Structures are given as C-alpha cells and as structure tokens.
Amino acid sequence: MALPLRARGLLANAPLLYQQALGGAGISNTAFLCPAGALYSSVPVRSACSKPPTAGLKAFPFPGSVPAPCRVQSLFHSSHCSPSAFSQTTILSRIASFFSPHCPLPRVYHTSPAMHKPVPDSHSSDGHLPRYFDYLVVGGGSGGLASARRAAELGARTAVVESSKLGGTCIMWNAAIHSEYIHDHEDYGFETSAIKFTWKVIKEKRDAYVSRLNDIYQNNLQKAQIEIIRGQANFTSDSEPTVEVNGQKYIAPHILIATGGKPSMPSDAEVPGASLGITSDGFFQLTDLPRRSVVVGAGYIAIEIVGILSALGSKASLLIRQDKVLRTFDSMISSNCTEELENAGVEVWKYAQVKSVKKSATGLEINVQCSMPGRKPTVRTIQDVDCLLWAIGRDPNTEDLGLENLGLELDEKGHIVVDEFQNTSRKGVYAVGDVCGRALLTPVAIAAGRKLSHRLFEGQEDSKLDYDNIPTVVFSHPPIGTVGLTEEEAVTAKGRENVKVYTTSFSPMYHAVTRRKTKCVMKLVCVGKEEKVVGLHMQGLGCDEMLQGFSVAIKMGATKKDFDNTVAIHPTSSEELVTLR
C-alpha cells in the first residue's frame, strides 16, 4: 500500500501532520519523513504553519526511500534532536493509515540526502535558532518576485528579503508621447492653443500608480503564503549558505540573489561637483519640469530620459563620448536615433566629457571638454542648468551583502558570474537579473527567475532561459525595436559573403498631413542560402508594439521567404517587413 503523498516528478510533500488534522484517527504525535526512509515524530515541533505543538515521541520506519529527498533539518532544529538510523520494520499499511489526503501538508523539495547531517550549533547573533525555508530570495525586484511566486506555486516554502519597496515602474514616457501628438493635432484640424502640460499632475498620478503596484506585489506574496522579511540581507560565514537579517539567521538549500542594479555616478574626486547632479532614480523625484536640463550618457536610459524632458518642454542637451548614441545597437539604429534626437530639438554634444560642475545663483554651471578627432580639445560651459542627470550605466547591487563570505566569483565590474542555469560558483546559490550584468531588461529577469524555479522545484532539469533572440525596445522618440544579431555581429559570426541585408526608410502614414516628420527605418539581417532571418532592427512609430510578433517568428527560425509569403496589412508600417526587396 503506497503512502498517499502527492508527488510531482522528483518532488514530494514533506508530511508534517498535526493533531488537529488527525484528530479523527486518534493520533497525538507529529510526524515527518527523513531521507533514510524513516517516519519520525518528536516533541515539540514548531513549523511555518504556526500550529500548536503535539505530544508524544515515536518513530515509524518503513522500507525503501521516500520519492524525493525532503529537507527536515529545520524540524530537527525546532525539536532539538538529530536524525538517527531506525530499523525498517513497520509495514507500509500501518504508516499509510496515519495520513489523510485532506491534510494541508507543507512541501519541501529538491535537496540532497547528504544535507541531512547532524544539526550544527548555529545560532543567530541574538541567540535564536536559525529559521529554515526551501527557497530564500534576496531582492524584491521583478526577477526575484517572479521566481519566488513560481516556487511557491510549485509548493516550496518561500521567503523574500527586501529592505525597500517591492517592484516599481514608470509611466512618464506616455506623457511625452501625448505631448508630441498634441503638436500634430492642429495639422489634423484640432484647436490646441489652450492645452498645457502640468508636471505635478502626471507625477502625482505616476507615484500613485507605483504605490498601487507595490501594494499589489505585497498582496500577491501574501496570497502565495510567501513570507516578506524586511531588512538588509547579509551572508554570514557559516558552513552552509546563510542569510542574516536584523540579527536573525535564515537558511535554505536554495538561495537566489536578485538584488538588481543601481545607476552609476562619478564621484566628486573623478568629476568635481558631480554630486550636484542626479541619476535616473532622482528623475522620478523631480517636483517640477526642469527649464534647462543636461543628460550625460549614450545608452537607452539616457535616450529615453532626454526624450521625455525635451518632448515635455525642457531645453535639453545630451552629452555623449563618441559621435553616436546606442553604439552597441545595429549601426543603422545608432545613426538614425542620433539624427532623430537632433531633429526633435535635443542639443547633442559629441565627443564630450564633463570636467567639472559648480553651483551658481542661477543654477548649475557645467564645464564640458569636447575632443573632436583631429582637432584641439575645447572647453565650453553650459550655464543656468536646472537639472544635470547622469545616465552613464548601471552598477550591480552587490555591496554590503557579505558575498565575500560565500566566496562567489564576480567579474571586474562586480557582477555575479553565473552559468547558463543561473548557478553561481557556490552550490545552492543562484543569481538572476541586473546583478548578473547580462541583458539588463525586466522581462529577462522575470523569465530567468521563473525558469530557475521550475528547475529547482518541478524537476525540469533542463529549464533555463535562452538568451538568444531576446527582443528589446527602447522608448525613444520614435521608439526602437530590435531582436537578434546586428549586421556587424552577423558578419563577424558568418562572414560577409554569407550575410544579406534588406533595408527600407519611409515616412509613416501618420505623418502624411503633419508638418512634423519622423522617419521609420527597418532592416532584416539574413544568413545562408535559405536566408534565415537572424536579426530585425527598426525605429519608427509603432515599432515597439509590432516587435513582439516578429520576435516569435525569428525565434521559430523564419526565413526571408516566410516573410515574403505573408500577405501584407495595408496601410501599416509593419507591411514593409513582408514586402522588402
């Protein structure tokens, strides 16, 4: 007779039974399984379910092993006893009679039997015993929350450690889009002279929206019975990976680091007066729209923010080190985006570097050195600046975590080094998201976190995120959509003779009657005789929304012929991609 345990692949419930649940059977002891195949009961046992302890001490061994190793170390800690060998004499039918299929059984999954060793003398700094979970997530951002919720759905007892807010978002870009469209309304016959923009209104609504999201995140965790541990996590030097928060130690066989990243900013030693500026984090705290703004950086964050500021009415300058923005993107996108910024009124300072910043009676004075190739460097000053914003990159949030106690391998920038399965150099410790320094996108962190949970708690040993062909959108003006290899990457990988490129440039139908014009540029990168599409790059109205479907096609291995055989939708911008010649 088999035990009525609900199993899923390598997973099995840890049958922690309570007197209340088994009162009808007349059982007064608490029972649980150990990896040796013995059923234990002990007094007193305090579990995560906070049910009253039961009385009695008894052991019910049974032949064979449990369907999957179950971590019971926390139960032994709580009952102040250690696992020991018992003879396998009790028949299965006797054991089975103690179980009820209706009992709410906590689940603990996927740990090695080797972990079930004598209980170490490991106390927290305040003398309390450690608390145990199946899955401990350090960081309450999108990746960590997604992984935690998926693990809880799969039955793992999960906790999230976070010292700040859960999640976060921005809706400022939509306000900027409306501003651009308002300028076109007159060309469509609408009177717009009385329309004005108020920064305070959109900021208050944005803050309220983010606050609601934070509440939703917290409610979702509570519904999933995920414990939220508030405070700064710090890894200790204990023999097994242990996290300490506010003096309390927490141990789990699986610990995920998903602490994300933070905006980079030069020190005052590197650039005198640099601290007078803000980063993208400070941008969302601005109480008024800056009259004069300067953004430093050429990446997607700099492009998005300077676009928002300019579209909403700020006189904006962008300082870049080379002659183009988004230099890691396809060359067509890099050139076109730089051109569109200038056409939109953004003052782009090329080959520029901030040398110093100081405060004056009318704002900030920013001294900028421009070093054009073949010319003598010149220094110019931008005066009366209300807002200097640094958008020069992001650093991983790995400081003050005590990672040195784990001996984790880090790269030269402090990112945690992981393999294709998100494993770090320390067994049982994983990392996803910006802290890894690869594909710094929220959906990537979410997908990687969920894949990890399926591997750890559902037995999907090959579950991992495929980092190839990840679609990326930059919310510039107009937006950019890109997926797959750039033309330059394809040539490097396959050779120029094996790469064929199809491009187009046009004005979207929306601009047929408007004085303001933006271009739409598109490129397909194909390789081999079959012309497999390995890259798609575009910038123009609607490119952000149209990218998702084309990304599916490219992920599935679509060829140029597949695109050609698809009937176009007219009149749309997307039809250009299936009519390229």
XYZ file of C-alpha atoms in Angstrom:
581
model
C 0.000 0.000 0.000
C 1.519 3.304 -1.091
C 1.609 6.390 1.051
C -0.932 8.972 -0.125
C 1.756 11.547 -0.913
C 1.155 13.894 -3.817
C 4.322 13.620 -5.936
C 5.336 15.556 -8.996
C 8.387 14.168 -10.780
C 11.209 14.357 -8.275
C 9.021 16.309 -5.879
C 7.264 15.029 -2.815
C 5.374 16.551 0.089
C 7.068 16.571 3.430
C 4.243 15.068 5.536
C 4.208 17.227 8.613
C 0.998 16.185 10.339
C -0.803 17.914 13.154
C -3.070 16.718 15.913
C -5.938 18.858 14.661
C -5.777 17.352 11.191
C -5.579 13.790 12.501
C -7.842 14.048 15.489
C -10.298 11.637 13.943
C -7.587 8.998 13.706
C -6.670 9.379 17.353
C -3.088 10.309 16.572
C -1.476 12.714 19.003
C 2.065 12.880 17.692
C 3.670 14.976 14.980
C 5.277 13.070 12.116
C 7.655 13.795 9.296
C 9.913 11.972 6.837
C 13.689 11.761 6.831
C 15.863 10.848 3.820
C 16.768 7.465 5.269
C 13.200 6.387 4.654
C 12.056 6.582 8.262
C 8.970 8.346 9.552
C 9.782 10.412 12.621
C 7.743 12.122 15.280
C 9.011 14.346 18.004
C 8.148 16.963 20.582
C 7.828 19.870 20.394
C 7.761 20.840 16.719
C 7.092 24.408 15.640
C 6.507 24.797 11.943
C 5.940 27.593 9.457
C 2.217 26.937 9.738
C 2.288 28.087 13.373
C 0.109 25.195 14.531
C 0.235 24.097 18.167
C 2.905 21.502 19.023
C 1.748 17.970 19.684
C 2.730 15.420 22.270
C 4.473 12.060 22.071
C 7.734 10.747 20.689
C 7.697 7.860 18.286
C 9.440 6.579 15.147
C 7.741 4.748 12.294
C 10.341 3.457 9.827
C 9.324 1.954 6.509
C 11.226 0.155 3.750
C 12.870 1.963 0.867
C 13.469 5.613 0.205
C 10.996 8.441 0.034
C 10.027 9.550 -3.511
C 12.384 12.500 -3.205
C 14.771 13.744 -0.519
C 12.993 16.052 1.887
C 14.771 18.684 3.883
C 13.847 18.211 7.523
C 16.772 19.913 9.188
C 14.574 22.783 10.336
C 12.256 20.343 12.079
C 15.161 18.686 13.855
C 16.390 22.112 14.928
C 12.996 23.002 16.329
C 12.655 19.708 18.195
C 16.272 19.752 19.423
C 17.013 16.294 18.051
C 19.074 14.853 15.204
C 18.278 12.152 12.622
C 19.311 8.642 13.572
C 19.006 5.225 11.973
C 15.960 3.088 12.660
C 15.325 -0.478 11.644
C 12.936 -0.827 8.717
C 10.223 -2.967 10.279
C 6.944 -1.109 10.179
C 4.700 -2.169 7.307
C 3.556 0.473 4.833
C -0.112 -0.133 5.512
C 0.369 0.887 9.133
C 2.125 4.093 8.120
C -0.412 4.878 5.432
C -3.209 4.731 7.965
C -1.799 7.797 9.675
C -2.187 10.011 6.614
C -5.206 11.885 5.385
C -5.390 13.162 1.801
C -7.101 16.274 3.100
C -4.227 17.374 5.351
C -2.552 20.680 4.412
C 0.949 19.279 4.010
C 3.870 21.713 3.774
C 6.145 20.902 0.846
C 9.923 20.878 0.762
C 11.727 19.910 -2.404
C 14.898 19.012 -4.219
C 17.623 18.776 -1.631
C 20.336 16.218 -1.435
C 20.193 13.483 1.237
C 23.764 14.452 2.022
C 22.424 17.660 3.520
C 20.706 15.735 6.290
C 23.562 15.649 8.727
C 23.766 16.210 12.483
C 22.389 19.593 13.426
C 25.188 22.170 13.689
C 25.431 24.528 16.601
C 24.496 27.590 14.555
C 22.747 30.370 16.423
C 21.818 33.880 15.379
C 23.570 36.831 16.925
C 20.709 37.205 19.398
C 20.892 33.557 20.422
C 17.846 32.457 18.428
C 17.958 29.368 16.283
C 18.006 29.912 12.511
C 14.798 29.773 10.528
C 14.584 27.457 7.543
C 12.938 27.787 4.147
C 13.025 25.796 0.952
C 13.720 28.902 -1.104
C 15.132 32.214 0.050
C 15.064 35.125 -2.403
C 17.277 38.118 -1.650
C 15.830 41.095 -3.509
C 12.226 42.127 -4.149
C 12.538 43.319 -7.729
C 10.728 41.871 -10.722
C 13.041 38.888 -11.188
C 13.092 37.890 -7.539
C 9.337 38.255 -7.093
C 8.579 36.239 -10.226
C 10.860 33.421 -9.131
C 9.501 33.434 -5.574
C 5.876 33.267 -6.685
C 6.545 30.478 -9.152
C 8.431 28.496 -6.494
C 5.537 28.934 -4.065
C 3.088 27.741 -6.732
C 5.213 24.615 -7.035
C 4.983 24.022 -3.300
C 8.215 25.445 -1.935
C 8.146 27.267 1.375
C 9.497 30.630 0.251
C 10.617 33.942 1.725
C 11.688 37.222 0.120
C 14.181 39.559 1.782
C 13.806 43.216 0.816
C 14.846 46.426 2.554
C 12.973 48.826 0.272
C 9.898 48.831 -1.964
C 8.717 45.848 -3.954
C 8.867 46.236 -7.738
C 8.443 49.615 -9.487
C 7.557 51.182 -12.833
C 7.342 54.403 -14.861
C 4.624 55.967 -16.983
C 6.397 59.238 -17.818
C 7.092 58.096 -21.394
C 3.382 58.001 -22.217
C 3.056 61.623 -21.123
C 5.840 62.583 -23.529
C 4.145 60.724 -26.382
C 0.933 62.684 -25.806
C 2.946 65.895 -25.886
C 4.355 65.005 -29.300
C 0.946 64.111 -30.677
C -0.566 67.369 -29.426
C 1.809 69.259 -31.724
C 0.350 67.304 -34.655
C -3.314 67.779 -33.727
C -3.537 71.189 -35.393
C -2.481 69.576 -38.674
C -5.427 67.225 -38.285
C -7.854 70.115 -37.738
C -7.965 70.321 -33.936
C -7.544 73.558 -31.966
C -4.852 73.063 -29.315
C -3.916 76.587 -28.243
C -5.448 76.218 -24.762
C -3.704 72.929 -23.973
C -0.869 72.998 -21.450
C 1.126 70.406 -19.536
C 1.476 70.274 -15.736
C 4.343 68.118 -14.421
C 2.820 67.905 -10.951
C -0.310 66.164 -12.252
C 1.483 63.360 -14.072
C 3.996 62.931 -11.227
C 1.241 62.521 -8.647
C -0.568 60.010 -10.846
C 2.648 58.155 -11.593
C 3.518 57.951 -7.878
C 0.017 56.721 -7.047
C 0.245 54.092 -9.773
C 3.594 52.829 -8.483
C 2.217 52.778 -4.936
C -0.717 50.650 -6.084
C 1.686 48.309 -7.828
C 3.738 47.926 -4.656
C 0.568 47.043 -2.751
C -0.363 44.527 -5.445
C 3.074 42.912 -5.231
C 2.775 42.607 -1.467
C -0.756 41.204 -1.637
C 0.318 38.663 -4.247
C 3.130 37.471 -1.997
C 0.777 37.145 0.939
C -1.758 35.205 -1.136
C 1.021 32.845 -2.188
C 1.983 32.440 1.506
C 5.413 33.882 0.825
C 6.976 35.482 3.872
C 8.335 39.011 3.430
C 11.436 39.638 5.533
C 12.134 43.360 5.842
C 15.732 44.466 6.219
C 19.227 44.333 4.740
C 20.405 40.822 3.880
C 23.935 39.818 4.772
C 25.530 36.470 4.031
C 27.369 35.012 7.004
C 30.479 32.847 7.173
C 28.559 29.758 8.326
C 29.441 26.431 6.717
C 26.255 26.392 4.639
C 24.893 29.484 2.856
C 23.133 31.556 5.497
C 21.499 34.975 5.331
C 21.243 37.200 8.388
C 18.653 39.975 8.597
C 18.312 42.165 11.682
C 20.154 39.598 13.794
C 18.050 36.614 12.680
C 19.619 33.891 10.547
C 17.804 32.244 7.651
C 18.920 29.065 5.892
C 17.645 27.407 2.724
C 19.002 24.760 0.359
C 18.300 27.186 -2.481
C 19.085 30.906 -2.221
C 18.515 33.343 -5.083
C 20.301 36.683 -5.289
C 18.161 39.111 -7.298
C 19.214 42.463 -5.878
C 19.296 44.236 -9.243
C 21.421 47.252 -10.016
C 21.708 50.961 -9.378
C 22.634 53.915 -11.599
C 26.341 54.664 -11.916
C 27.564 58.093 -10.938
C 31.067 59.591 -10.901
C 32.495 60.661 -7.584
C 33.432 64.253 -6.818
C 37.064 63.121 -6.936
C 36.586 61.972 -10.533
C 34.464 64.938 -11.617
C 34.448 67.896 -9.201
C 30.855 68.740 -8.332
C 29.432 65.545 -9.842
C 27.224 65.014 -6.792
C 25.272 68.149 -7.717
C 23.641 66.025 -10.388
C 21.097 63.235 -10.055
C 20.568 59.802 -11.620
C 17.533 58.145 -13.166
C 16.373 57.325 -9.624
C 16.297 61.026 -8.795
C 14.491 61.832 -12.037
C 11.279 60.380 -10.636
C 11.590 62.601 -7.570
C 11.676 65.873 -9.509
C 8.819 68.098 -8.361
C 8.868 70.354 -11.437
C 9.839 70.040 -15.078
C 13.383 71.454 -15.400
C 13.527 74.511 -17.632
C 17.110 73.653 -18.670
C 18.378 70.085 -18.462
C 21.571 68.220 -19.320
C 21.745 64.435 -19.613
C 25.093 62.629 -19.734
C 25.198 59.246 -21.460
C 24.559 57.472 -24.757
C 22.692 54.357 -23.611
C 18.994 53.595 -23.663
C 18.285 55.205 -20.275
C 19.880 58.481 -21.375
C 17.991 58.386 -24.679
C 14.632 57.753 -23.036
C 15.015 60.410 -20.344
C 16.325 63.168 -22.605
C 13.467 62.372 -24.983
C 10.910 62.745 -22.196
C 12.393 66.027 -20.975
C 12.599 67.517 -24.456
C 9.114 66.415 -25.511
C 7.566 67.893 -22.369
C 9.174 71.287 -22.897
C 12.588 71.309 -21.233
C 15.522 72.713 -23.197
C 17.605 69.553 -23.202
C 21.213 68.752 -24.045
C 22.719 65.285 -24.389
C 26.434 64.793 -23.779
C 27.955 61.698 -25.434
C 31.572 60.476 -25.585
C 31.507 59.491 -29.273
C 29.556 60.765 -32.272
C 26.518 58.464 -31.992
C 24.183 57.088 -29.344
C 23.342 53.418 -28.708
C 26.666 52.234 -30.114
C 26.030 48.574 -29.198
C 22.919 48.543 -31.408
C 22.885 47.998 -35.155
C 24.701 50.839 -36.935
C 21.505 51.855 -38.748
C 19.689 52.305 -35.437
C 22.604 54.149 -33.856
C 22.818 56.655 -36.711
C 19.079 57.159 -37.115
C 18.417 57.617 -33.390
C 21.132 60.278 -33.174
C 19.579 62.071 -36.138
C 16.051 61.867 -34.701
C 17.216 63.338 -31.384
C 18.710 66.324 -33.170
C 15.626 66.735 -35.370
C 13.467 66.772 -32.227
C 15.422 69.699 -30.797
C 17.795 67.887 -28.437
C 21.216 69.534 -28.437
C 23.656 66.632 -28.877
C 27.207 67.381 -27.724
C 29.508 64.849 -29.405
C 32.919 63.690 -28.142
C 32.013 65.466 -24.905
C 33.179 64.885 -21.347
C 32.114 66.729 -18.192
C 35.164 68.200 -16.470
C 33.518 69.973 -13.535
C 30.207 71.141 -12.116
C 29.562 74.051 -9.780
C 26.552 75.823 -8.379
C 25.756 79.440 -9.230
C 22.978 81.858 -8.329
C 21.039 80.873 -11.452
C 21.633 77.126 -11.452
C 24.480 74.787 -12.303
C 27.484 75.598 -14.455
C 28.815 72.570 -16.321
C 32.264 72.723 -17.896
C 32.453 70.372 -20.874
C 35.518 69.352 -22.853
C 34.888 68.408 -26.489
C 37.633 66.394 -28.178
C 36.718 66.112 -31.845
C 39.079 63.752 -33.736
C 41.823 65.714 -35.487
C 41.033 68.909 -33.588
C 42.394 70.555 -30.492
C 40.174 69.913 -27.427
C 37.965 72.825 -26.427
C 36.223 73.586 -23.132
C 32.773 75.178 -23.098
C 30.354 75.962 -20.291
C 26.650 75.196 -20.132
C 25.066 77.714 -17.765
C 21.804 78.080 -15.851
C 21.171 74.334 -15.709
C 18.270 73.257 -13.503
C 18.917 69.524 -13.760
C 22.087 67.547 -14.502
C 21.308 63.864 -14.883
C 23.942 61.128 -15.067
C 22.910 58.132 -17.188
C 26.321 56.560 -17.753
C 25.481 52.966 -16.893
C 24.428 50.770 -14.013
C 26.332 49.009 -11.234
C 25.252 45.734 -9.595
C 23.794 45.863 -6.097
C 26.369 43.510 -4.621
C 27.805 45.754 -1.940
C 27.005 45.161 1.733
C 25.677 41.648 1.044
C 28.659 39.848 2.536
C 29.309 37.993 -0.717
C 32.932 37.589 0.321
C 31.701 35.138 2.955
C 30.276 32.963 0.180
C 33.360 33.161 -1.989
C 31.261 33.960 -5.058
C 33.034 34.646 -8.325
C 32.495 38.226 -9.518
C 33.556 39.906 -12.750
C 35.673 43.055 -12.937
C 32.585 45.266 -12.531
C 31.236 43.373 -9.530
C 28.558 41.361 -11.332
C 27.912 37.845 -10.063
C 29.214 35.272 -12.536
C 26.617 32.606 -13.380
C 26.396 29.731 -15.828
C 23.583 29.083 -18.302
C 21.400 27.713 -15.483
C 21.888 30.808 -13.254
C 24.180 28.837 -10.910
C 26.861 30.843 -9.133
C 30.227 29.432 -8.103
C 28.688 28.383 -4.759
C 26.415 25.351 -4.752
C 22.830 26.170 -3.835
C 23.236 29.893 -4.563
C 21.831 31.413 -7.757
C 21.519 34.862 -9.328
C 19.236 36.462 -11.926
C 18.671 39.922 -13.352
C 20.825 43.035 -13.433
C 23.098 41.699 -10.701
C 24.458 39.286 -13.342
C 25.192 42.060 -15.850
C 23.622 40.393 -18.878
C 20.582 41.612 -20.837
C 19.526 44.258 -18.306
C 15.809 44.032 -19.000
C 12.930 43.420 -16.600
C 11.298 40.677 -18.725
C 14.639 38.853 -18.894
C 14.952 38.781 -15.107
C 11.341 37.591 -14.785
C 11.781 34.820 -17.354
C 15.110 33.661 -15.901
C 13.674 33.602 -12.375
C 10.681 31.504 -13.386
C 12.824 29.075 -15.379
C 15.049 28.634 -12.335
C 12.097 27.829 -10.075
C 10.843 25.183 -12.491
C 14.277 23.571 -12.478
C 14.626 23.603 -8.709
C 11.092 22.719 -7.660
C 9.493 20.872 -10.545
C 12.300 18.622 -11.685
C 12.760 20.309 -15.071
C 16.500 19.727 -15.150
C 16.990 21.499 -18.486
C 14.882 24.532 -17.588
C 16.888 27.647 -18.430
C 16.435 30.929 -20.233
C 17.630 31.103 -23.822
C 19.434 34.436 -24.035
C 19.473 34.371 -27.844
C 16.941 36.449 -29.774
C 15.693 38.466 -26.812
C 13.502 41.313 -28.142
C 14.460 44.765 -26.918
C 12.580 48.050 -27.106
C 13.995 51.499 -26.434
C 11.260 54.022 -25.664
C 12.938 56.772 -27.610
C 11.128 59.244 -29.875
C 10.182 57.470 -32.085
C 10.604 54.064 -30.388
C 13.149 51.413 -31.345
C 12.547 47.685 -31.682
C 15.340 45.169 -32.169
C 15.841 41.412 -31.908
C 18.660 39.069 -32.857
C 22.057 39.784 -34.402
C 23.117 43.172 -35.676
C 24.529 43.298 -39.189
C 28.009 43.669 -37.730
C 27.573 40.665 -35.425
C 26.232 38.504 -38.254
C 29.181 39.363 -40.499
C 31.627 38.553 -37.711
C 29.928 35.229 -36.976
C 29.088 34.057 -40.504
C 31.305 36.032 -42.877
C 30.270 38.872 -45.178
C 29.643 36.506 -48.106
C 27.009 34.616 -46.091
C 25.055 37.663 -44.912
C 22.377 39.512 -46.859
C 20.682 42.646 -45.565
C 17.348 44.186 -46.565
C 16.580 47.782 -45.544
C 13.913 50.418 -46.017
C 13.312 54.006 -44.926
C 9.996 55.826 -45.211
C 7.639 58.289 -43.566
C 4.752 56.576 -41.745
C 1.204 57.251 -42.949
C 0.528 59.160 -39.712
C 2.811 61.950 -40.976
C 1.072 62.284 -44.356
C -0.538 65.589 -43.266
C 1.736 66.725 -40.419
C 4.464 69.316 -40.584
C 6.476 67.352 -38.043
C 8.064 64.303 -39.659
C 9.831 61.277 -38.240
C 11.364 58.515 -40.296
C 10.771 54.812 -39.957
C 13.819 52.679 -40.771
C 13.840 48.882 -40.915
C 16.453 46.202 -41.503
C 16.342 42.429 -41.876
C 19.616 40.537 -41.388
C 19.621 37.147 -43.152
C 22.248 34.395 -43.341
C 22.859 31.355 -45.525
C 21.339 30.193 -48.785
C 17.930 29.804 -47.163
C 18.195 33.408 -45.912
C 17.273 32.628 -42.332
C 16.317 35.847 -40.562
C 18.741 36.250 -37.649
C 18.160 39.930 -36.911
C 15.444 42.574 -37.189
C 16.037 46.228 -36.351
C 13.654 49.163 -36.706
C 12.874 52.643 -35.422
C 9.642 54.471 -36.065
C 6.072 54.980 -34.901
C 4.629 51.711 -33.618
C 7.864 49.729 -33.785
C 7.655 48.994 -30.063
C 4.264 47.295 -30.450
C 4.960 45.433 -33.699
C 8.204 43.820 -32.482
C 6.704 41.086 -30.300
C 5.066 39.114 -33.102
C 8.082 39.306 -35.383
C 10.257 38.138 -32.477
C 8.208 34.946 -32.267
C 8.761 34.334 -35.980
C 12.513 34.840 -35.694
C 12.682 32.650 -32.587
C 10.963 29.902 -34.598
C 13.556 30.162 -37.374
C 11.638 32.121 -40.025
C 13.307 32.755 -43.369
C 13.047 35.688 -45.744
C 10.783 33.511 -47.898
C 8.410 33.073 -44.934
C 8.211 36.851 -44.645
C 7.648 37.187 -48.404
C 4.848 34.602 -48.348
C 2.923 36.562 -45.702
C 0.184 38.863 -47.007
C 0.772 42.500 -46.060
C -1.647 44.542 -43.942
C -2.242 47.908 -45.611
C -1.832 50.707 -44.730
C 0.580 49.946 -41.875
C 4.283 50.352 -41.219
C 4.657 46.653 -40.455
C 3.746 45.703 -44.036
C 7.166 46.961 -45.087
C 8.791 43.977 -43.361
C 6.964 41.475 -45.574
C 7.494 43.428 -48.805
C 11.226 44.156 -48.577
C 13.215 43.662 -51.791
